[in-house]
Coordinates of C-alpha atoms and ligand atoms in Angstrom, one line a residue:
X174 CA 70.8 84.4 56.0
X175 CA 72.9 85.6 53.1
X176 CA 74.5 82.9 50.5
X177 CA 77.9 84.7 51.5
X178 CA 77.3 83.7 55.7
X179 CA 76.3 80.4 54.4
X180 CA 78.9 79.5 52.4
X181 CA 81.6 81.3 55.0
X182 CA 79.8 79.3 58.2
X183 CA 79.8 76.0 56.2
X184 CA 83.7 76.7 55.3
X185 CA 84.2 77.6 58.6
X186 CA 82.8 74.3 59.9
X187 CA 84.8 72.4 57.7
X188 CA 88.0 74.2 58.4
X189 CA 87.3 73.6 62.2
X190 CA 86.9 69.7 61.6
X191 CA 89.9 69.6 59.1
X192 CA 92.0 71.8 62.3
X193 CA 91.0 68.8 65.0
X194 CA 92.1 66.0 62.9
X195 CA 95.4 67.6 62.1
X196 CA 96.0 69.0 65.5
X197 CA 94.7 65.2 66.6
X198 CA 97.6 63.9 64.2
X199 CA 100.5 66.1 64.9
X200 CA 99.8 65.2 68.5
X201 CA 99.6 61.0 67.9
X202 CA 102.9 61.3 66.0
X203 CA 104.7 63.5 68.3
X204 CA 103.7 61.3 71.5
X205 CA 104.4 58.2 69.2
X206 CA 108.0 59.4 68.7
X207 CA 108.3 60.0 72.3
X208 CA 106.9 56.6 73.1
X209 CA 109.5 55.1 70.7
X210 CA 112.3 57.4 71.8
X211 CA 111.8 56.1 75.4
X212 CA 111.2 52.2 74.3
X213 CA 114.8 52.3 72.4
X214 CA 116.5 54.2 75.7
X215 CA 114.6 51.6 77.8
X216 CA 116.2 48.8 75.4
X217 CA 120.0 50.5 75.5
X218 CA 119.8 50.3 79.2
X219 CA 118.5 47.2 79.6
X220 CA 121.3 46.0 77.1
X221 CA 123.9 49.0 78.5
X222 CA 123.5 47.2 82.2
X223 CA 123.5 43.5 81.1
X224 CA 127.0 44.6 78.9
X225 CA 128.3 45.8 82.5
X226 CA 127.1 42.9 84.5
X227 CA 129.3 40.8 81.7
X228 CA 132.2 43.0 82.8
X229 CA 132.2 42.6 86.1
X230 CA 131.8 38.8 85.9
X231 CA 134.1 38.5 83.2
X232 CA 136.7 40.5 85.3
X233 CA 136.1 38.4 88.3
X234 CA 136.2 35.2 86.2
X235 CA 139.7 36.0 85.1
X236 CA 140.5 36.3 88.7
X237 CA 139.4 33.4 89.5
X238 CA 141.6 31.8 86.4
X239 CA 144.7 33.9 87.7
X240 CA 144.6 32.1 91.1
X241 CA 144.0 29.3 89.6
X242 CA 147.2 29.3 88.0
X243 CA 145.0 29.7 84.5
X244 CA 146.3 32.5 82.1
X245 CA 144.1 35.4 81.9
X246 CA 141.3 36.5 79.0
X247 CA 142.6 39.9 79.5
X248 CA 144.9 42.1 81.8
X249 CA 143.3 43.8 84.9
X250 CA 143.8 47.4 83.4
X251 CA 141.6 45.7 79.6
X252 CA 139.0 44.8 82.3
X253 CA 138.4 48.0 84.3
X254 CA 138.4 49.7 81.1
X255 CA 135.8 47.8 79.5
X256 CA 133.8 48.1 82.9
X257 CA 134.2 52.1 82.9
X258 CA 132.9 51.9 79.1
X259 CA 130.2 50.2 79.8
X260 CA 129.5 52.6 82.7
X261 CA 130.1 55.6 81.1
X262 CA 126.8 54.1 78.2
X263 CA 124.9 53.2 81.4
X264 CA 125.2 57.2 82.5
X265 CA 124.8 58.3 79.6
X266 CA 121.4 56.6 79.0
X267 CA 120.2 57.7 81.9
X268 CA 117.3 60.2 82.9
X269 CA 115.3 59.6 86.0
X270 CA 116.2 61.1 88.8
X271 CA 115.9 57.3 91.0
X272 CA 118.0 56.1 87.8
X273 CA 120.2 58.6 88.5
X274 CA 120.7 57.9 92.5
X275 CA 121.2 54.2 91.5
X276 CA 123.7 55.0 88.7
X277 CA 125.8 57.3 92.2
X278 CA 125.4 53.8 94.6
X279 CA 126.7 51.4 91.7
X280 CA 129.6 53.7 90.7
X281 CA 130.7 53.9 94.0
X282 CA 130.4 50.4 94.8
X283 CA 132.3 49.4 91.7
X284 CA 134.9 51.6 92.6
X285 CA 135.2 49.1 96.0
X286 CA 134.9 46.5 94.4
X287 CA 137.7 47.6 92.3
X288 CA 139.8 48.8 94.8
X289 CA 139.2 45.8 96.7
X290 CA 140.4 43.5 94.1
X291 CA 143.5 45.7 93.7
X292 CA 143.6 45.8 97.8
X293 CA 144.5 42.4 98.7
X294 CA 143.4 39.0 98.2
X295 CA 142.7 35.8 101.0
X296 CA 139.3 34.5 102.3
X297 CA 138.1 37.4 103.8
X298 CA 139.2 40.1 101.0
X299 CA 137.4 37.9 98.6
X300 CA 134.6 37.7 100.9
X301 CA 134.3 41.6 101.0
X302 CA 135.1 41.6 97.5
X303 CA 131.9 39.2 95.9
X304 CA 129.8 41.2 98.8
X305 CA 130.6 44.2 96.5
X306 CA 130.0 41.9 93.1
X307 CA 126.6 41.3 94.5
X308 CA 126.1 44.5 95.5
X309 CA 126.6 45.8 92.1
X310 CA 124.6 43.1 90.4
X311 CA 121.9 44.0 92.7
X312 CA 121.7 47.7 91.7
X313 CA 122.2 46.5 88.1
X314 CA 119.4 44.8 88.5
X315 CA 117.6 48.0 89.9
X316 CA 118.4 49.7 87.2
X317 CA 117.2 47.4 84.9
X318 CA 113.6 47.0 86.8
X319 CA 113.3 51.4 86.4
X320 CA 113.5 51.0 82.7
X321 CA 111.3 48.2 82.5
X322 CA 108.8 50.0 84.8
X323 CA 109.3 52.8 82.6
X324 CA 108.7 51.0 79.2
X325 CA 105.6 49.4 81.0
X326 CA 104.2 53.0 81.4
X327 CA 105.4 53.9 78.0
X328 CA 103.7 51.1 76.7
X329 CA 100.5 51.9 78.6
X330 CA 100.2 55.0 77.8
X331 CA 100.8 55.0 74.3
X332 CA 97.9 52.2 74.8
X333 CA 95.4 54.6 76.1
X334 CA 96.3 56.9 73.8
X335 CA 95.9 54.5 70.7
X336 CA 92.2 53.7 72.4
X337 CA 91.4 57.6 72.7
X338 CA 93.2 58.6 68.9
X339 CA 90.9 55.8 67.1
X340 CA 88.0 57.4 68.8
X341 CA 88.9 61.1 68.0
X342 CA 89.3 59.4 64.4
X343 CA 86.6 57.8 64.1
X344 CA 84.5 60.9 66.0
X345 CA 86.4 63.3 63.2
X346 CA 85.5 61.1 60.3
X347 CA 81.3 61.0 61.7
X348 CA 81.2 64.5 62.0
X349 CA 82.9 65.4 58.6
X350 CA 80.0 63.2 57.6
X351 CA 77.6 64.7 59.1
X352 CA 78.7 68.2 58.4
X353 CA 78.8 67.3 54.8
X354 CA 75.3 65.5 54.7
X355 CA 73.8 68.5 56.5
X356 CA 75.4 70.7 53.6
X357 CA 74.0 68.8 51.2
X358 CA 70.9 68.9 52.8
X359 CA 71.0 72.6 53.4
X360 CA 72.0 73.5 50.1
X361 CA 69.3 71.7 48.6
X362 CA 66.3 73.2 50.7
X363 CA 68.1 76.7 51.2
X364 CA 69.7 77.2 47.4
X365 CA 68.8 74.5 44.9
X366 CA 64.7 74.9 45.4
X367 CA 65.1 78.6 45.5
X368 CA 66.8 78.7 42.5
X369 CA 64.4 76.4 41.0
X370 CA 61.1 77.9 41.7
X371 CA 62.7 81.2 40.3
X372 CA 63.6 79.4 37.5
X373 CA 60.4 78.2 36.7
X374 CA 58.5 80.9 37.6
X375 CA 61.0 82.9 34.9
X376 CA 59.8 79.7 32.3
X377 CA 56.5 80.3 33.4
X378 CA 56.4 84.0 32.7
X379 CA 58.2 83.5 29.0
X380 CA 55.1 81.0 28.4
X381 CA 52.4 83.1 29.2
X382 CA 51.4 83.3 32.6
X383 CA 51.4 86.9 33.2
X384 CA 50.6 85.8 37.2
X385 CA 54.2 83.7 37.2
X386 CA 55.9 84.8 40.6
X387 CA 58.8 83.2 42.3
X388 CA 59.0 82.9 46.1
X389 CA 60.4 85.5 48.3
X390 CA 62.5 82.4 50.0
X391 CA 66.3 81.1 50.9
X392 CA 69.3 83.5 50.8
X393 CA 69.2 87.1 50.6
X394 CA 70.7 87.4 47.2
X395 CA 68.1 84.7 45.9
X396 CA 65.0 86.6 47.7
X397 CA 66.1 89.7 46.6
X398 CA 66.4 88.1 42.3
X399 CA 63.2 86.7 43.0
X400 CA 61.7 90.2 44.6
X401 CA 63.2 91.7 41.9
X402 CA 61.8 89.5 39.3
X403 CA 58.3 89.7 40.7
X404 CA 58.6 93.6 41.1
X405 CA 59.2 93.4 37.1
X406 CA 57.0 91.0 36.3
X407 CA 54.2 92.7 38.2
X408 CA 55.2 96.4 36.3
X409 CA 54.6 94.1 32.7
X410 CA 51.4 92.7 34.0
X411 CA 50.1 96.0 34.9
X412 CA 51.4 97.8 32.1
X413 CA 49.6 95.5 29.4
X414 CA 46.7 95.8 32.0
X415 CA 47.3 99.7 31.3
X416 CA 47.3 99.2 27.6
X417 CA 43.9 98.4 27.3
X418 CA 42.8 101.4 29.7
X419 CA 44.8 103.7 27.8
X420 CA 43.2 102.3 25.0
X421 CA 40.0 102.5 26.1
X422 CA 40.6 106.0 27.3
X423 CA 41.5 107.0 23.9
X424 CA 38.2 105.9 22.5
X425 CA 36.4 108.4 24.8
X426 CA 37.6 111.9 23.3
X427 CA 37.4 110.0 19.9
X428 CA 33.7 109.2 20.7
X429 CA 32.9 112.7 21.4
X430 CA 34.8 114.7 18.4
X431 CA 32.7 111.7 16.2
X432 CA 29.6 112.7 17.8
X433 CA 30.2 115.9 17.2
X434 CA 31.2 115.7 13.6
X435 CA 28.4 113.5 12.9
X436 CA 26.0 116.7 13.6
X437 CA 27.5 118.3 10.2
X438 CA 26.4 115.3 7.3
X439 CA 24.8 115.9 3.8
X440 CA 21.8 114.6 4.1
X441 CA 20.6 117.3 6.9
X442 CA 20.8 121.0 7.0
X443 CA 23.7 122.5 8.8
X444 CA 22.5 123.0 12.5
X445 CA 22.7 127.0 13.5
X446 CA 26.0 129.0 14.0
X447 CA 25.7 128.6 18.1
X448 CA 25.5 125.4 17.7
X449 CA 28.1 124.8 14.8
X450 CA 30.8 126.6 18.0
X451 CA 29.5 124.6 20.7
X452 CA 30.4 121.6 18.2
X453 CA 33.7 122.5 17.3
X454 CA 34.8 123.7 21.1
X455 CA 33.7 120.7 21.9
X456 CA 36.2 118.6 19.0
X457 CA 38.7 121.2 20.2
X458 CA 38.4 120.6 24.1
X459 CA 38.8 116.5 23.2
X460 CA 41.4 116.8 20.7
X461 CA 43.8 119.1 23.4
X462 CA 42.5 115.8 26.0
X463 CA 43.7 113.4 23.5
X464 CA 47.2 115.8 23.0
X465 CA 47.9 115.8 26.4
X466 CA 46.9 111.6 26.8
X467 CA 49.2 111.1 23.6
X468 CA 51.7 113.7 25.1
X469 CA 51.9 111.5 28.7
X470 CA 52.3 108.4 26.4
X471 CA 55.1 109.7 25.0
X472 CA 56.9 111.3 27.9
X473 CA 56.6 107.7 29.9
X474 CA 57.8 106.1 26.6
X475 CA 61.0 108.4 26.6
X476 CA 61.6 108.6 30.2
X477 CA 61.9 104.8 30.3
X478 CA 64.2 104.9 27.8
X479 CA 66.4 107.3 29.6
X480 CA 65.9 110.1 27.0
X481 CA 63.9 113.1 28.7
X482 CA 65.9 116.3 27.6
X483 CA 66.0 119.5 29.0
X484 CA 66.2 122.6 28.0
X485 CA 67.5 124.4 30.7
X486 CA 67.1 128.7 30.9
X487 CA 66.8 130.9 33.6
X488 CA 63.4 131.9 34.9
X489 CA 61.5 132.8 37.7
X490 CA 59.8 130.1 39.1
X491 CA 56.3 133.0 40.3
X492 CA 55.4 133.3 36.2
X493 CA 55.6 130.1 35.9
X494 CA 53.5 129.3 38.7
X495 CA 51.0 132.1 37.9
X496 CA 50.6 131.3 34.3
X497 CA 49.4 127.6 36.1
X498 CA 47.3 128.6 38.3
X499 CA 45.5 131.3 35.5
X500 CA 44.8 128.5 32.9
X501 CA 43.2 126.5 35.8
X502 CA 41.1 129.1 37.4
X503 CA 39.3 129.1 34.4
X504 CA 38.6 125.9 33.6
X505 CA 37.5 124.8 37.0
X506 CA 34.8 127.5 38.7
X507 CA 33.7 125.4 41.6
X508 CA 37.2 125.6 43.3
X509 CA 38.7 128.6 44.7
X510 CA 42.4 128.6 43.4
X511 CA 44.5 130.8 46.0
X512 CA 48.0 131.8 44.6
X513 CA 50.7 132.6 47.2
X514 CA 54.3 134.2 45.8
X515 CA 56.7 136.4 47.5
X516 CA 57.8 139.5 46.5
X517 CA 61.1 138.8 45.3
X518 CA 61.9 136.4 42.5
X519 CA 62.4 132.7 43.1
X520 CA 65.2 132.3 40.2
X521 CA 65.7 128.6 39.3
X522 CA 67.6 126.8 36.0
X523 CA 64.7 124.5 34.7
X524 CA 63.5 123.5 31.5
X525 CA 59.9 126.0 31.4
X526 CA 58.2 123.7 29.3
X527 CA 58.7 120.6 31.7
X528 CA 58.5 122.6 35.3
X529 CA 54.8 124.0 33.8
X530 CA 53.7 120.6 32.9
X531 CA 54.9 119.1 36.4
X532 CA 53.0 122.0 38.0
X533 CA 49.9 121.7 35.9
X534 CA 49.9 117.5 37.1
X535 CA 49.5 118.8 40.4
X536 CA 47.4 121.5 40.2
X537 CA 45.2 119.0 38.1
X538 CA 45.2 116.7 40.4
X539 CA 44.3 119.0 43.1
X540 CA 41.4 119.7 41.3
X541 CA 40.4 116.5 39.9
X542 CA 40.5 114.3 43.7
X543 CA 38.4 117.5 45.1
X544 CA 35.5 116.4 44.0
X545 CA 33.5 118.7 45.8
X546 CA 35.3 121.5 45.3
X547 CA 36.7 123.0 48.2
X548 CA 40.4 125.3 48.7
X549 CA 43.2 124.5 46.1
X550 CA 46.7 126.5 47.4
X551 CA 49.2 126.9 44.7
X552 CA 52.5 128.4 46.5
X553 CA 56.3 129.2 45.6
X554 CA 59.0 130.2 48.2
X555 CA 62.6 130.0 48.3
X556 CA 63.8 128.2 51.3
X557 CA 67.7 128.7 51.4
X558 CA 69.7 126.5 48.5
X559 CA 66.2 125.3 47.3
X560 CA 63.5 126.9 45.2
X561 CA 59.8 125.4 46.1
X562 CA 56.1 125.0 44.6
X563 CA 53.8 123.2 46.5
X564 CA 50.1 122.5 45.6
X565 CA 47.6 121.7 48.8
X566 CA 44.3 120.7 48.2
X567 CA 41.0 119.8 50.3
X568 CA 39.9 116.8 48.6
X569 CA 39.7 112.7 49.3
X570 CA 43.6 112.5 50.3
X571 CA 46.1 109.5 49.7
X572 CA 45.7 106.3 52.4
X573 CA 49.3 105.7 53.2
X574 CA 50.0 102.6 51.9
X575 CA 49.4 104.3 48.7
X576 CA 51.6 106.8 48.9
X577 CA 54.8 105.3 46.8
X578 CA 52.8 103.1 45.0
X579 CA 51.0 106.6 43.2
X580 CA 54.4 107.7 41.7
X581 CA 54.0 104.6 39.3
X582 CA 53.1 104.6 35.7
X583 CA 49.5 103.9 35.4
X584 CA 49.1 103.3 39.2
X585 CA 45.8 104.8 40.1
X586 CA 44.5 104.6 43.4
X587 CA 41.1 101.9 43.3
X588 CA 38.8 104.5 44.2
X589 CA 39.9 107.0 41.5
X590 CA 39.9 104.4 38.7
X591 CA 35.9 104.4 38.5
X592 CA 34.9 108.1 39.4
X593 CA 37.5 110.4 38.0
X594 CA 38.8 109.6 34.5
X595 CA 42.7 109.5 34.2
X596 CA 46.0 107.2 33.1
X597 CA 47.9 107.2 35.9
X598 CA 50.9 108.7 33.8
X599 CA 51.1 112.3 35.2
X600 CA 52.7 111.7 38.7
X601 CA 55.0 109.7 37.4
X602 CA 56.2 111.9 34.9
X603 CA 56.2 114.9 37.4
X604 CA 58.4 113.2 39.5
X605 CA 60.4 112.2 37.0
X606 CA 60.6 115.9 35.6
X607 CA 61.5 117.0 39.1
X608 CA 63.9 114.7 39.9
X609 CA 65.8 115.4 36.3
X610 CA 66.4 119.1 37.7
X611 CA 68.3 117.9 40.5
X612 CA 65.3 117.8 42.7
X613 CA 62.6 116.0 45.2
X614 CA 59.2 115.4 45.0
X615 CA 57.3 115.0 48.6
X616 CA 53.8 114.4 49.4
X617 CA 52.1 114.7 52.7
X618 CA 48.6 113.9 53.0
X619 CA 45.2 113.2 55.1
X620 CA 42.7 110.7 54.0
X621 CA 39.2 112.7 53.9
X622 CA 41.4 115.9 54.2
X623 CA 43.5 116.3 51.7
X624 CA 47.0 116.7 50.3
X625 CA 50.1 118.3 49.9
X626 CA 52.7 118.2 46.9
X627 CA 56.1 119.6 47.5
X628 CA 58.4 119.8 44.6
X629 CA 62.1 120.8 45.9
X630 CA 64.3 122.4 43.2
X631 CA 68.2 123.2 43.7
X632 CA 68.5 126.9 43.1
X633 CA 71.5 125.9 41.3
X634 CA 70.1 122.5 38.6
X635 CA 73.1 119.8 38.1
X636 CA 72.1 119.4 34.9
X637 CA 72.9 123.3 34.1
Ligands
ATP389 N1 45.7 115.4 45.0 C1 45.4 114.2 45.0 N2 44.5 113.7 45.9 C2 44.1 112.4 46.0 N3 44.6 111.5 45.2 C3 45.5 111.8 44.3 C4 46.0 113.2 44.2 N4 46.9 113.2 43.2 C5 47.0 111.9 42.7 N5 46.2 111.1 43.4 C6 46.1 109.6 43.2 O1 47.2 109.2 42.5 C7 46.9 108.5 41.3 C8 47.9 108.8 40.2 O2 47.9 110.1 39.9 P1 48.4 110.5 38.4 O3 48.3 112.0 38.3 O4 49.6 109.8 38.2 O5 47.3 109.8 37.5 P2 45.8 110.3 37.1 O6 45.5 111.6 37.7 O7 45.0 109.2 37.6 O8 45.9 110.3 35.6 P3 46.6 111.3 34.6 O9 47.6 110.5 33.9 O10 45.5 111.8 33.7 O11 47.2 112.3 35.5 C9 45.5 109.0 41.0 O12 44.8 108.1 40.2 C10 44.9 109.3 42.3 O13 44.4 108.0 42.8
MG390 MG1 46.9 113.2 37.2

């Protein structure tokens, strides 16, 4: 898993939690208000219907003081207003649709009632008339029972709902908790000891221990720091390792010419004129081995530093590869160097110096893992926008899991290091070389059978 996915499915996490807690509160407070909005219309009713029930007796107590021969509290017209007031709040508070059937019966039986008190009065029209008092009351009282039913389940409800917010509360707050102790814990196995073992495998390195490496472990980004430093650190251990071969390899050719120098001293005679030649080819042969060895050094030396130059002309790629294979077939008799070139020139932009030593890598290599000697093919084509030398050999071939490994500096493969003598430098430069001109290098080969190297040049350089 990448740091990035981490970090995003972590955020995501927390986001999610953070959404059902405020979803979970916008909900409470909304049903809350509700609950609180139908509590206070349950209370006005209540109070609304109680206000009219004091109407209605009030009116029919100043009846009763009018026959009585009492004055009256107020005039008939002062009551039956106050009664439609108090009607008019009771309709208005209203919602239900049984509150609503109720509130139709006790307006028409007030009406009657009102009607009857206007009517007539005696026994029997006061009879008819308290009928339609009680009546009213009754229904009143009705009324009253619907909104106290309905503050009941108000009230229950918002119960239930308390019980259920505390435990989507108390659920929210465990698994921010949770989620956050599992971060913690996460980040420490999958980050923090990442970053420490590459930290002290870093430490390690600066102190000494060229065998320091950091585990290939936790995030993408962090693997691929540690991969990287272990990919460096392993180039600096092998390139000190190198130093000492190179140095060592030195010592040979030096060995030689001194051997050879050694024949000529003043207290013998000078050996004979042969052998005087066969001395100073020899000094010569080592001191163009240590030129080319010194050569490498420096090419790997500038080519890490970014600063191979070219001098680019335009030439034909068949001299070049002629004048190769020519020095070659000389030097080594027991392989038979075949030469194939078309007819028609293969004009490329190169640097000649640089494509001739690329070429001579290979055809030296061809020669030098052939032990036995055997067919070395040397051939340039042009193959549309590319111009091509390839050098095929018969000798011990490259197992594959060597095959990118070869194009490092000083990488030689195990079985090479102790029969043929080498530095490992001139693959790496010819690929280098190749690739400066815009180009490829390939290589296709056969363990026990041999191999192929294909260098692809642009007809056309970039670098020109
Ligand atoms: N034609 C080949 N056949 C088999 N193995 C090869 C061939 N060419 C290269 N190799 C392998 O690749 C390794 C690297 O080659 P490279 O030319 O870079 O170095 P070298 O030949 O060992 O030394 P030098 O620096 O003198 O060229 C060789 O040591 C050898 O193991
Ligand atoms: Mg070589």
């Amino acid at each position: 898993m990448s740091l990035r996915a981490f970090f995003a499915s972590s955020l995501a996490v927390l986001v999610a939690l953070a959404l059902v807690a405020a979803a979970s509160l916008v909900a409470l407070t909304t049903f809350l208000h509700t609950a609180s909005r139908d509590l206070g219309s349950a209370l006005l009713r209540a109070d609304a219907a109680a206000l009219l029930e004091t109407a209605l007796y009030a009116a029919e107590a100043d009846r009763l003081r009018e026959r009585s021969g009492l004055p009256r509290r107020s005039t008939v017209a002062e009551d039956d207003a106050r009664i439609s007031r108090c009607l008019d709040t009771l309709r208005g508070l209203i919602t239900s649709e049984r509150g609503k059937k109720l509130m139709r019966q006790l307006e028409s039986v007030i009406a009657e009632y009102q009607s009857e008190s206007a009517r007539a009065s005696g026994p029997a029209a006061r009879e008819l008339r308290l009928q339609r008092l009680d009546e009213a009351m009754e229904i009143t009282e009705q009324i009253q029972a619907v909104s106290r039913e309905q503050a009941e389940a108000t009230m229950r409800h918002a119960k239930r709902l308390d019980v259920l917010s505390n435990d989507v509360g108390i659920g929210v707050a465990v698994l921010l908790l949770v989620a956050v102790a599992m971060l913690v814990v996460l980040m420490r196995q999958f980050i923090y000891r990442p970053l420490v073992a590459i930290r002290s495998a870093i430490a390690e390195f600066a102190a000494g221990n060229r065998r320091a490496r950091a585990p290939e472990t936790g995030p993408i980004e962090l693997a691929s720091i540690a991969h990287t430093f272990n990919y460096a650190a392993e180039l600096v251990e092998r390139q000190l390792g190198s130093m000492a071969t190179v140095a060592h390899d030195l010592r040979n050719p030096l060995a030689a010419m001194s051997t050879a120098l050694a024949a000529v001293r003043d207290d013998r005679p000078l050996p004979s004129e042969e052998q005087v030649r066969r001395l100073v080819a020899l000094g010569q042969h080592q001191v163009t081995r240590l030129d080319r060895m010194v050569g490498d050094l420096l090419d790997v030396a500038r080519i890490e530093a970014g600063r191979l130059e070219l001098k680019l002309t335009d030439c034909d790629l068949r001299g070049l590869a002629r004048g190769v294979v020519e020095l070659f077939r000389s030097e080594s008799p027991r392989h038979d160097l075949v030469f194939l070139e078309p007819e028609t020139p293969v004009q490329v932009r190169c640097d000649e110096g640089r494509i001739e030593q690329a070429l001579g890598n290979l055809v030296s290599n061809a020669i030098k893992y052939s032990p036995a000697g055997g067919r070395v093919t040397v051939g340039v084509f042009a193959r549309g926008d590319e111009a091509i030398f390839e050098v095929t050999d018969q000798g011990v071939g490259i197992p594959p899991e060597e095959r990118e490994r070869i194009f490092e500096p000083f990488r030689r493969s195990p079985t090479s290091r102790e029969a043929v003598p080498g530095t490992g430098l001139g693959l790496s430069i010819t690929r280098r070389i190749v690739e400066s001109h815009g180009g490829r290098l390939e290589l296709e080969s056969e363990p026990g059978k041999g191999s192929t190297f294909r260098a692809r040049l642009p007809k056309e350089s970039p670098a020109g």
